[in-house]
mmCIF file of C-alpha atoms in Angstrom:
data_model
loop_
_atom_site.group_PDB
_atom_site.id
_atom_site.type_symbol
_atom_site.label_atom_id
_atom_site.label_comp_id
_atom_site.label_asym_id
_atom_site.label_seq_id
_atom_site.Cartn_x
_atom_site.Cartn_y
_atom_site.Cartn_z
ATOM 1 C CA MET A 1 -99.542 30.579 -38.282
ATOM 2 C CA ASN A 2 -97.631 28.113 -37.718
ATOM 3 C CA ALA A 3 -93.768 28.766 -37.807
ATOM 4 C CA THR A 4 -92.526 27.279 -41.435
ATOM 5 C CA SER A 5 -95.711 29.590 -42.894
ATOM 6 C CA LYS A 6 -92.508 32.870 -42.673
ATOM 7 C CA ARG A 7 -89.889 32.025 -45.456
ATOM 8 C CA SER A 8 -86.595 33.397 -44.221
ATOM 9 C CA VAL A 9 -85.164 36.146 -45.675
ATOM 10 C CA SER A 10 -82.171 37.379 -43.715
ATOM 11 C CA GLU A 11 -81.682 37.559 -39.457
ATOM 12 C CA PHE A 12 -81.106 41.460 -40.681
ATOM 13 C CA ASN A 13 -84.702 41.651 -41.820
ATOM 14 C CA ASN A 14 -86.050 39.667 -39.562
ATOM 15 C CA GLU A 15 -84.581 42.119 -36.678
ATOM 16 C CA LEU A 16 -85.399 45.406 -38.725
ATOM 17 C CA LYS A 17 -89.265 44.035 -38.770
ATOM 18 C CA LEU A 18 -89.284 44.005 -35.254
ATOM 19 C CA LYS A 19 -88.484 47.122 -34.811
ATOM 20 C CA GLY A 20 -89.454 49.205 -37.946
ATOM 21 C CA PHE A 21 -86.258 50.956 -37.812
ATOM 22 C CA ASN A 22 -82.251 50.277 -38.074
ATOM 23 C CA VAL A 23 -79.344 52.288 -38.676
ATOM 24 C CA PHE A 24 -75.637 51.811 -39.059
ATOM 25 C CA ARG A 25 -72.326 52.926 -40.665
ATOM 26 C CA ILE A 26 -71.978 51.437 -43.925
ATOM 27 C CA GLU A 27 -68.396 50.594 -43.801
ATOM 28 C CA ASP A 28 -69.011 48.677 -40.357
ATOM 29 C CA ASP A 29 -71.391 46.142 -42.667
ATOM 30 C CA SER A 30 -68.892 43.321 -43.875
ATOM 31 C CA SER A 31 -71.096 43.100 -47.023
ATOM 32 C CA SER A 32 -71.059 46.208 -47.839
ATOM 33 C CA THR A 33 -74.974 46.239 -48.009
ATOM 34 C CA LYS A 34 -77.580 44.702 -45.528
ATOM 35 C CA ILE A 35 -79.975 42.562 -47.048
ATOM 36 C CA TYR A 36 -83.219 43.396 -46.263
ATOM 37 C CA SER A 37 -86.768 43.402 -48.317
ATOM 38 C CA ARG A 38 -86.845 46.761 -49.855
ATOM 39 C CA LYS A 39 -90.877 45.925 -50.269
ATOM 40 C CA ASP A 40 -91.447 47.131 -46.488
ATOM 41 C CA PHE A 41 -88.837 49.742 -45.911
ATOM 42 C CA TYR A 42 -87.670 53.627 -46.340
ATOM 43 C CA LYS A 43 -84.124 54.348 -46.978
ATOM 44 C CA ILE A 44 -82.366 57.348 -46.144
ATOM 45 C CA CYS A 45 -78.594 57.209 -46.957
ATOM 46 C CA LEU A 46 -75.309 59.380 -47.064
ATOM 47 C CA THR A 47 -72.659 58.370 -48.759
ATOM 48 C CA THR A 48 -69.242 58.870 -50.057
ATOM 49 C CA GLY A 49 -67.928 57.096 -53.458
ATOM 50 C CA GLN A 50 -68.606 56.196 -56.623
ATOM 51 C CA SER A 51 -71.777 54.921 -57.858
ATOM 52 C CA VAL A 52 -74.679 54.505 -60.222
ATOM 53 C CA ILE A 53 -78.228 55.279 -58.913
ATOM 54 C CA HIS A 54 -81.054 53.740 -60.908
ATOM 55 C CA TYR A 55 -84.352 55.637 -59.266
ATOM 56 C CA SER A 56 -87.290 54.689 -61.314
ATOM 57 C CA ASP A 57 -86.745 55.699 -65.209
ATOM 58 C CA LYS A 58 -83.565 58.031 -64.322
ATOM 59 C CA SER A 59 -79.858 57.178 -63.569
ATOM 60 C CA PHE A 60 -77.874 58.850 -61.400
ATOM 61 C CA LYS A 61 -73.776 58.811 -61.103
ATOM 62 C CA THR A 62 -71.757 60.015 -58.206
ATOM 63 C CA ASP A 63 -67.594 60.525 -58.852
ATOM 64 C CA GLY A 64 -66.893 60.265 -55.305
ATOM 65 C CA GLU A 65 -68.434 63.048 -53.883
ATOM 66 C CA THR A 66 -71.228 62.540 -50.932
ATOM 67 C CA VAL A 67 -74.871 62.237 -51.503
ATOM 68 C CA LEU A 68 -77.698 61.882 -49.977
ATOM 69 C CA PHE A 69 -80.457 59.028 -51.286
ATOM 70 C CA PHE A 70 -83.954 58.780 -50.680
ATOM 71 C CA GLY A 71 -85.615 55.487 -51.521
ATOM 72 C CA ASN A 72 -88.757 54.690 -51.364
ATOM 73 C CA PRO A 73 -90.314 50.608 -51.006
ATOM 74 C CA HIS A 74 -93.657 51.829 -53.573
ATOM 75 C CA VAL A 75 -90.767 53.270 -56.105
ATOM 76 C CA PRO A 76 -88.284 50.338 -58.030
ATOM 77 C CA TYR A 77 -84.053 51.417 -57.491
ATOM 78 C CA SER A 78 -81.118 49.337 -57.399
ATOM 79 C CA TRP A 79 -77.469 50.860 -56.672
ATOM 80 C CA GLU A 80 -74.510 49.592 -58.285
ATOM 81 C CA THR A 81 -71.195 50.409 -56.037
ATOM 82 C CA LEU A 82 -68.375 51.002 -58.182
ATOM 83 C CA SER A 83 -65.526 52.257 -56.064
ATOM 84 C CA ASN A 84 -63.749 49.646 -53.253
ATOM 85 C CA LYS A 85 -64.198 52.200 -50.552
ATOM 86 C CA TYR A 86 -67.265 53.237 -49.839
ATOM 87 C CA VAL A 87 -68.328 55.473 -46.588
ATOM 88 C CA GLY A 88 -71.034 56.759 -44.857
ATOM 89 C CA TYR A 89 -74.808 55.778 -43.321
ATOM 90 C CA THR A 90 -77.718 54.156 -43.846
ATOM 91 C CA CYS A 91 -81.316 54.745 -42.043
ATOM 92 C CA LEU A 92 -84.111 52.222 -42.548
ATOM 93 C CA PHE A 93 -87.433 52.967 -41.192
ATOM 94 C CA SER A 94 -91.149 51.354 -41.873
ATOM 95 C CA GLU A 95 -94.953 53.412 -42.244
ATOM 96 C CA GLU A 96 -95.628 51.891 -39.079
ATOM 97 C CA PHE A 97 -92.086 53.233 -37.051
ATOM 98 C CA LEU A 98 -93.793 56.788 -38.337
ATOM 99 C CA MET A 99 -97.346 56.247 -37.846
ATOM 100 C CA LEU A 100 -96.799 57.327 -34.007
ATOM 101 C CA SER A 101 -96.603 60.682 -34.970
ATOM 102 C CA ASP A 102 -97.476 63.366 -37.124
ATOM 103 C CA ARG A 103 -94.884 62.804 -39.654
ATOM 104 C CA LEU A 104 -96.038 60.150 -41.826
ATOM 105 C CA GLU A 105 -98.182 62.475 -43.789
ATOM 106 C CA MET A 106 -95.255 64.785 -44.636
ATOM 107 C CA LEU A 107 -92.806 61.531 -45.519
ATOM 108 C CA GLN A 108 -95.931 60.949 -47.772
ATOM 109 C CA GLN A 109 -95.984 63.938 -49.444
ATOM 110 C CA SER A 110 -92.466 64.939 -49.491
ATOM 111 C CA PRO A 111 -90.998 65.346 -53.345
ATOM 112 C CA LEU A 112 -88.229 63.249 -51.869
ATOM 113 C CA PHE A 113 -89.440 60.043 -51.997
ATOM 114 C CA LYS A 114 -92.120 60.109 -54.821
ATOM 115 C CA LEU A 115 -91.793 58.304 -58.300
ATOM 116 C CA ASP A 116 -91.321 61.744 -59.814
ATOM 117 C CA GLY A 117 -89.260 63.638 -57.233
ATOM 118 C CA THR A 118 -85.928 64.351 -56.229
ATOM 119 C CA PRO A 119 -84.247 61.073 -54.477
ATOM 120 C CA VAL A 120 -80.598 61.947 -54.830
ATOM 121 C CA LEU A 121 -78.965 65.358 -53.485
ATOM 122 C CA ARG A 122 -75.410 66.468 -53.506
ATOM 123 C CA ILE A 123 -73.742 67.483 -50.396
ATOM 124 C CA SER A 124 -71.240 69.363 -49.236
ATOM 125 C CA ASP A 125 -68.397 69.343 -46.512
ATOM 126 C CA GLU A 126 -70.162 71.874 -44.722
ATOM 127 C CA GLN A 127 -73.441 69.275 -44.923
ATOM 128 C CA ARG A 128 -72.217 66.446 -44.819
ATOM 129 C CA VAL A 129 -70.325 67.313 -41.082
ATOM 130 C CA PHE A 130 -73.817 68.223 -40.363
ATOM 131 C CA LEU A 131 -75.666 65.087 -41.367
ATOM 132 C CA ASN A 132 -73.065 63.008 -40.295
ATOM 133 C CA SER A 133 -73.514 63.867 -36.999
ATOM 134 C CA MET A 134 -77.513 63.155 -36.963
ATOM 135 C CA PHE A 135 -76.938 59.662 -38.137
ATOM 136 C CA GLU A 136 -74.439 59.261 -35.158
ATOM 137 C CA ASN A 137 -76.906 60.663 -32.948
ATOM 138 C CA MET A 138 -79.259 58.247 -34.119
ATOM 139 C CA ILE A 139 -76.526 55.326 -33.342
ATOM 140 C CA ARG A 140 -76.004 56.357 -30.169
ATOM 141 C CA GLU A 141 -80.286 56.745 -29.211
ATOM 142 C CA GLN A 142 -80.482 53.229 -31.221
ATOM 143 C CA GLN A 143 -78.340 51.461 -28.554
ATOM 144 C CA SER A 144 -79.375 53.479 -25.645
ATOM 145 C CA ASP A 145 -81.768 52.181 -22.835
ATOM 146 C CA TYR A 146 -83.848 55.550 -22.905
ATOM 147 C CA SER A 147 -87.653 54.433 -23.237
ATOM 148 C CA GLN A 148 -88.837 57.147 -25.572
ATOM 149 C CA LYS A 149 -85.096 56.755 -27.697
ATOM 150 C CA ASP A 150 -87.902 56.127 -30.484
ATOM 151 C CA ASP A 151 -89.611 59.827 -30.642
ATOM 152 C CA VAL A 152 -86.027 61.083 -30.643
ATOM 153 C CA ILE A 153 -84.892 58.746 -33.311
ATOM 154 C CA ARG A 154 -87.882 60.045 -35.380
ATOM 155 C CA ASN A 155 -87.287 63.439 -34.467
ATOM 156 C CA TYR A 156 -83.723 63.235 -36.574
ATOM 157 C CA ILE A 157 -85.494 61.533 -39.349
ATOM 158 C CA ASN A 158 -87.973 64.461 -39.666
ATOM 159 C CA LEU A 159 -84.598 66.727 -39.579
ATOM 160 C CA ILE A 160 -82.981 65.056 -42.121
ATOM 161 C CA MET A 161 -85.738 65.301 -44.259
ATOM 162 C CA HIS A 162 -85.892 69.325 -43.484
ATOM 163 C CA GLU A 163 -83.045 69.826 -44.457
ATOM 164 C CA ALA A 164 -82.592 67.792 -47.685
ATOM 165 C CA GLN A 165 -85.833 69.778 -48.903
ATOM 166 C CA LYS A 166 -83.374 72.885 -48.635
ATOM 167 C CA LEU A 167 -81.015 72.058 -51.006
ATOM 168 C CA GLU A 168 -81.396 71.923 -54.657
ATOM 169 C CA PRO A 169 -82.052 68.442 -56.118
ATOM 170 C CA SER A 170 -78.745 66.971 -58.659
ATOM 171 C CA LYS A 171 -78.954 68.238 -62.260
ATOM 172 C CA ASN A 172 -77.090 65.228 -63.089
ATOM 173 C CA PHE A 173 -79.769 62.617 -63.428
ATOM 174 C CA GLN A 174 -79.075 60.836 -66.819
ATOM 175 C CA GLN A 175 -82.083 59.648 -68.703
ATOM 176 C CA ASN A 176 -82.351 56.130 -69.948
ATOM 177 C CA GLN A 177 -82.135 55.661 -73.945
ATOM 178 C CA ASP A 178 -85.604 56.543 -74.687
ATOM 179 C CA ALA A 179 -89.422 56.222 -73.454
ATOM 180 C CA LEU A 180 -89.539 52.289 -73.950
ATOM 181 C CA SER A 181 -86.256 51.496 -72.176
ATOM 182 C CA ARG A 182 -87.400 53.441 -69.304
ATOM 183 C CA LEU A 183 -90.504 52.007 -69.221
ATOM 184 C CA THR A 184 -88.970 48.099 -69.812
ATOM 185 C CA ASN A 185 -86.237 48.891 -66.957
ATOM 186 C CA VAL A 186 -89.062 49.781 -64.507
ATOM 187 C CA PHE A 187 -90.870 47.246 -65.251
ATOM 188 C CA LEU A 188 -88.094 44.512 -64.991
ATOM 189 C CA GLU A 189 -87.332 46.473 -61.705
ATOM 190 C CA LEU A 190 -90.925 45.883 -60.073
ATOM 191 C CA LEU A 191 -91.240 42.467 -61.350
ATOM 192 C CA GLU A 192 -87.769 41.824 -59.270
ATOM 193 C CA ARG A 193 -89.442 43.875 -55.979
ATOM 194 C CA GLN A 194 -92.194 41.446 -55.830
ATOM 195 C CA PHE A 195 -90.250 38.471 -54.814
ATOM 196 C CA PRO A 196 -88.293 36.486 -52.529
ATOM 197 C CA ILE A 197 -92.285 35.126 -51.049
ATOM 198 C CA GLU A 198 -91.840 35.617 -47.312
ATOM 199 C CA GLY A 199 -94.768 34.271 -45.872
ATOM 200 C CA ILE A 200 -98.083 32.634 -47.303
ATOM 201 C CA ASP A 201 -100.013 35.589 -45.409
ATOM 202 C CA GLN A 202 -98.193 37.281 -47.922
ATOM 203 C CA PRO A 203 -99.609 36.072 -51.346
ATOM 204 C CA LEU A 204 -97.948 37.677 -54.932
ATOM 205 C CA LYS A 205 -100.092 40.510 -55.709
ATOM 206 C CA LEU A 206 -99.196 41.573 -59.082
ATOM 207 C CA ARG A 207 -99.440 38.114 -61.451
ATOM 208 C CA THR A 208 -100.424 39.655 -64.595
ATOM 209 C CA ALA A 209 -99.150 41.863 -67.688
ATOM 210 C CA LYS A 210 -102.385 44.158 -67.137
ATOM 211 C CA ASP A 211 -101.606 43.926 -63.128
ATOM 212 C CA TYR A 212 -98.261 45.661 -63.842
ATOM 213 C CA ALA A 213 -99.435 47.886 -66.463
ATOM 214 C CA ASN A 214 -101.762 49.172 -63.988
ATOM 215 C CA ASN A 215 -99.346 49.711 -61.313
ATOM 216 C CA LEU A 216 -97.334 51.380 -63.612
ATOM 217 C CA ALA A 217 -100.061 53.660 -64.819
ATOM 218 C CA VAL A 218 -99.596 52.536 -68.601
ATOM 219 C CA HIS A 219 -101.796 50.902 -71.179
ATOM 220 C CA VAL A 220 -101.381 46.780 -71.130
ATOM 221 C CA ASN A 221 -100.592 46.944 -74.840
ATOM 222 C CA TYR A 222 -97.998 49.737 -74.537
ATOM 223 C CA LEU A 223 -96.193 47.699 -71.738
ATOM 224 C CA ASN A 224 -96.200 44.688 -74.075
ATOM 225 C CA ARG A 225 -94.742 46.406 -77.419
ATOM 226 C CA ALA A 226 -92.061 48.812 -74.752
ATOM 227 C CA VAL A 227 -91.257 44.906 -73.301
ATOM 228 C CA LYS A 228 -91.065 42.829 -76.333
ATOM 229 C CA LYS A 229 -89.127 45.535 -78.230
ATOM 230 C CA VAL A 230 -86.397 46.056 -76.282
ATOM 231 C CA THR A 231 -85.585 42.390 -74.337
ATOM 232 C CA GLY A 232 -87.349 40.056 -77.588
ATOM 233 C CA TYR A 233 -89.650 38.488 -74.620
ATOM 234 C CA PRO A 234 -93.204 39.253 -73.791
ATOM 235 C CA THR A 235 -94.216 41.037 -71.216
ATOM 236 C CA THR A 236 -95.983 37.878 -69.958
ATOM 237 C CA SER A 237 -92.854 35.471 -70.488
ATOM 238 C CA HIS A 238 -90.723 37.697 -68.054
ATOM 239 C CA ILE A 239 -93.370 37.165 -64.977
ATOM 240 C CA ASN A 240 -94.136 33.462 -66.039
ATOM 241 C CA ASN A 241 -90.430 32.835 -65.705
ATOM 242 C CA ARG A 242 -89.688 34.647 -62.592
ATOM 243 C CA ILE A 243 -92.637 32.645 -60.426
ATOM 244 C CA ILE A 244 -91.107 29.053 -62.025
ATOM 245 C CA ASN A 245 -87.959 30.483 -60.705
ATOM 246 C CA GLU A 246 -89.588 31.041 -57.091
ATOM 247 C CA SER A 247 -91.765 28.114 -57.200
ATOM 248 C CA LYS A 248 -88.165 25.714 -57.262
ATOM 249 C CA ALA A 249 -87.181 28.003 -54.663
ATOM 250 C CA LEU A 250 -90.219 27.508 -52.740
ATOM 251 C CA LEU A 251 -90.426 24.042 -52.971
ATOM 252 C CA LEU A 252 -86.256 23.328 -52.516
ATOM 253 C CA HIS A 253 -85.604 25.735 -49.430
ATOM 254 C CA THR A 254 -89.408 25.415 -47.642
ATOM 255 C CA ASP A 255 -91.582 22.685 -45.905
ATOM 256 C CA TRP A 256 -94.570 24.130 -47.362
ATOM 257 C CA SER A 257 -97.413 22.516 -48.596
ATOM 258 C CA ILE A 258 -97.775 22.490 -52.782
ATOM 259 C CA ASN A 259 -101.497 24.161 -51.616
ATOM 260 C CA ASP A 260 -99.810 26.711 -49.518
ATOM 261 C CA ILE A 261 -97.057 27.543 -52.021
ATOM 262 C CA ALA A 262 -99.809 27.799 -54.993
ATOM 263 C CA TYR A 263 -101.688 30.409 -52.954
ATOM 264 C CA SER A 264 -98.615 32.177 -52.062
ATOM 265 C CA LEU A 265 -97.525 32.429 -56.109
ATOM 266 C CA GLY A 266 -101.124 34.112 -56.506
ATOM 267 C CA PHE A 267 -102.918 30.459 -57.896
ATOM 268 C CA ASP A 268 -106.961 30.361 -56.832
ATOM 269 C CA TYR A 269 -106.718 26.965 -57.280
ATOM 270 C CA PRO A 270 -103.370 24.375 -56.553
ATOM 271 C CA THR A 271 -104.689 22.354 -59.681
ATOM 272 C CA TYR A 272 -104.029 25.841 -61.800
ATOM 273 C CA PHE A 273 -100.373 26.302 -60.015
ATOM 274 C CA ASN A 274 -99.673 22.182 -61.009
ATOM 275 C CA ASN A 275 -100.375 23.122 -64.473
ATOM 276 C CA PHE A 276 -99.105 25.567 -64.832
ATOM 277 C CA PHE A 277 -95.667 24.403 -63.211
ATOM 278 C CA LYS A 278 -95.983 21.204 -65.350
ATOM 279 C CA LYS A 279 -96.200 23.463 -69.096
ATOM 280 C CA ALA A 280 -93.146 25.095 -67.707
ATOM 281 C CA THR A 281 -91.099 22.210 -66.744
ATOM 282 C CA GLY A 282 -92.334 19.188 -67.955
ATOM 283 C CA THR A 283 -92.936 17.829 -64.406
ATOM 284 C CA ASN A 284 -95.119 18.526 -61.553
ATOM 285 C CA PRO A 285 -94.482 20.370 -58.181
ATOM 286 C CA GLY A 286 -94.754 17.216 -56.376
ATOM 287 C CA SER A 287 -92.545 15.285 -58.738
ATOM 288 C CA PHE A 288 -89.766 18.053 -58.766
ATOM 289 C CA ARG A 289 -89.783 18.214 -55.362
ATOM 290 C CA LYS A 290 -88.846 14.950 -54.533
ATOM 291 C CA SER A 291 -86.451 14.867 -57.420
ATOM 292 C CA ILE A 292 -84.225 17.105 -55.550
ATOM 293 C CA ALA A 293 -84.865 15.784 -51.998
#
């Protein structure tokens, strides 16, 4: 596969994919949050500050206390930072990073990372000091020349997970207004997580309302009814609009052929993509690319 078949998300994302792991202090990151693809990595954050964390159909608000958060690439989540000063640590790692040990099964079975699990934990000052040391040790190992440092880092991840499972989960989850709103929010977050398309060898997998309904374990009619009632637009409209926006970005920012773009967006045949694009925009992909060249 040639170099142009990969779409760059960020240098940080590319570096992370090579190693399968990265840990850093939040306050050392000039942009406050590293840009990476959440589709690929588990995330553990130890943070102090004001924020709202949306995880699946739950929302959790922190008022400046320290929390430990576990993010799963298979569960939609988002993070709103409310305070100007936000400190702590972030650890990102892939399933492949843990595959060399017996810890992957523990990760997949842990209630910390499950859809209906307990991803946010309140941390006392004493616990924060201990967990700070774990993250600092991972940073130190990451920067070292020790040939077995990956094994040492896996041990620290394992230890943090064990410590977390000893704690009581936070009870301060605030449910959204109703079941239809919760389902719609999860759908919209899941839709956004399918993008950007990073390579023609990683085509869009969820293309239809039924695909999303199956992924969310609900009947497609129930999903359609929820989305239409909450947003005023059908599920298919949201999906198609997002695909159109992504196709425009690919036409503008890559040199992929129109055929490659069509396949990457889940179209079986380029003619299907051409018809889809023209119906939505009034022009075909080739003409659109030339008009912005």
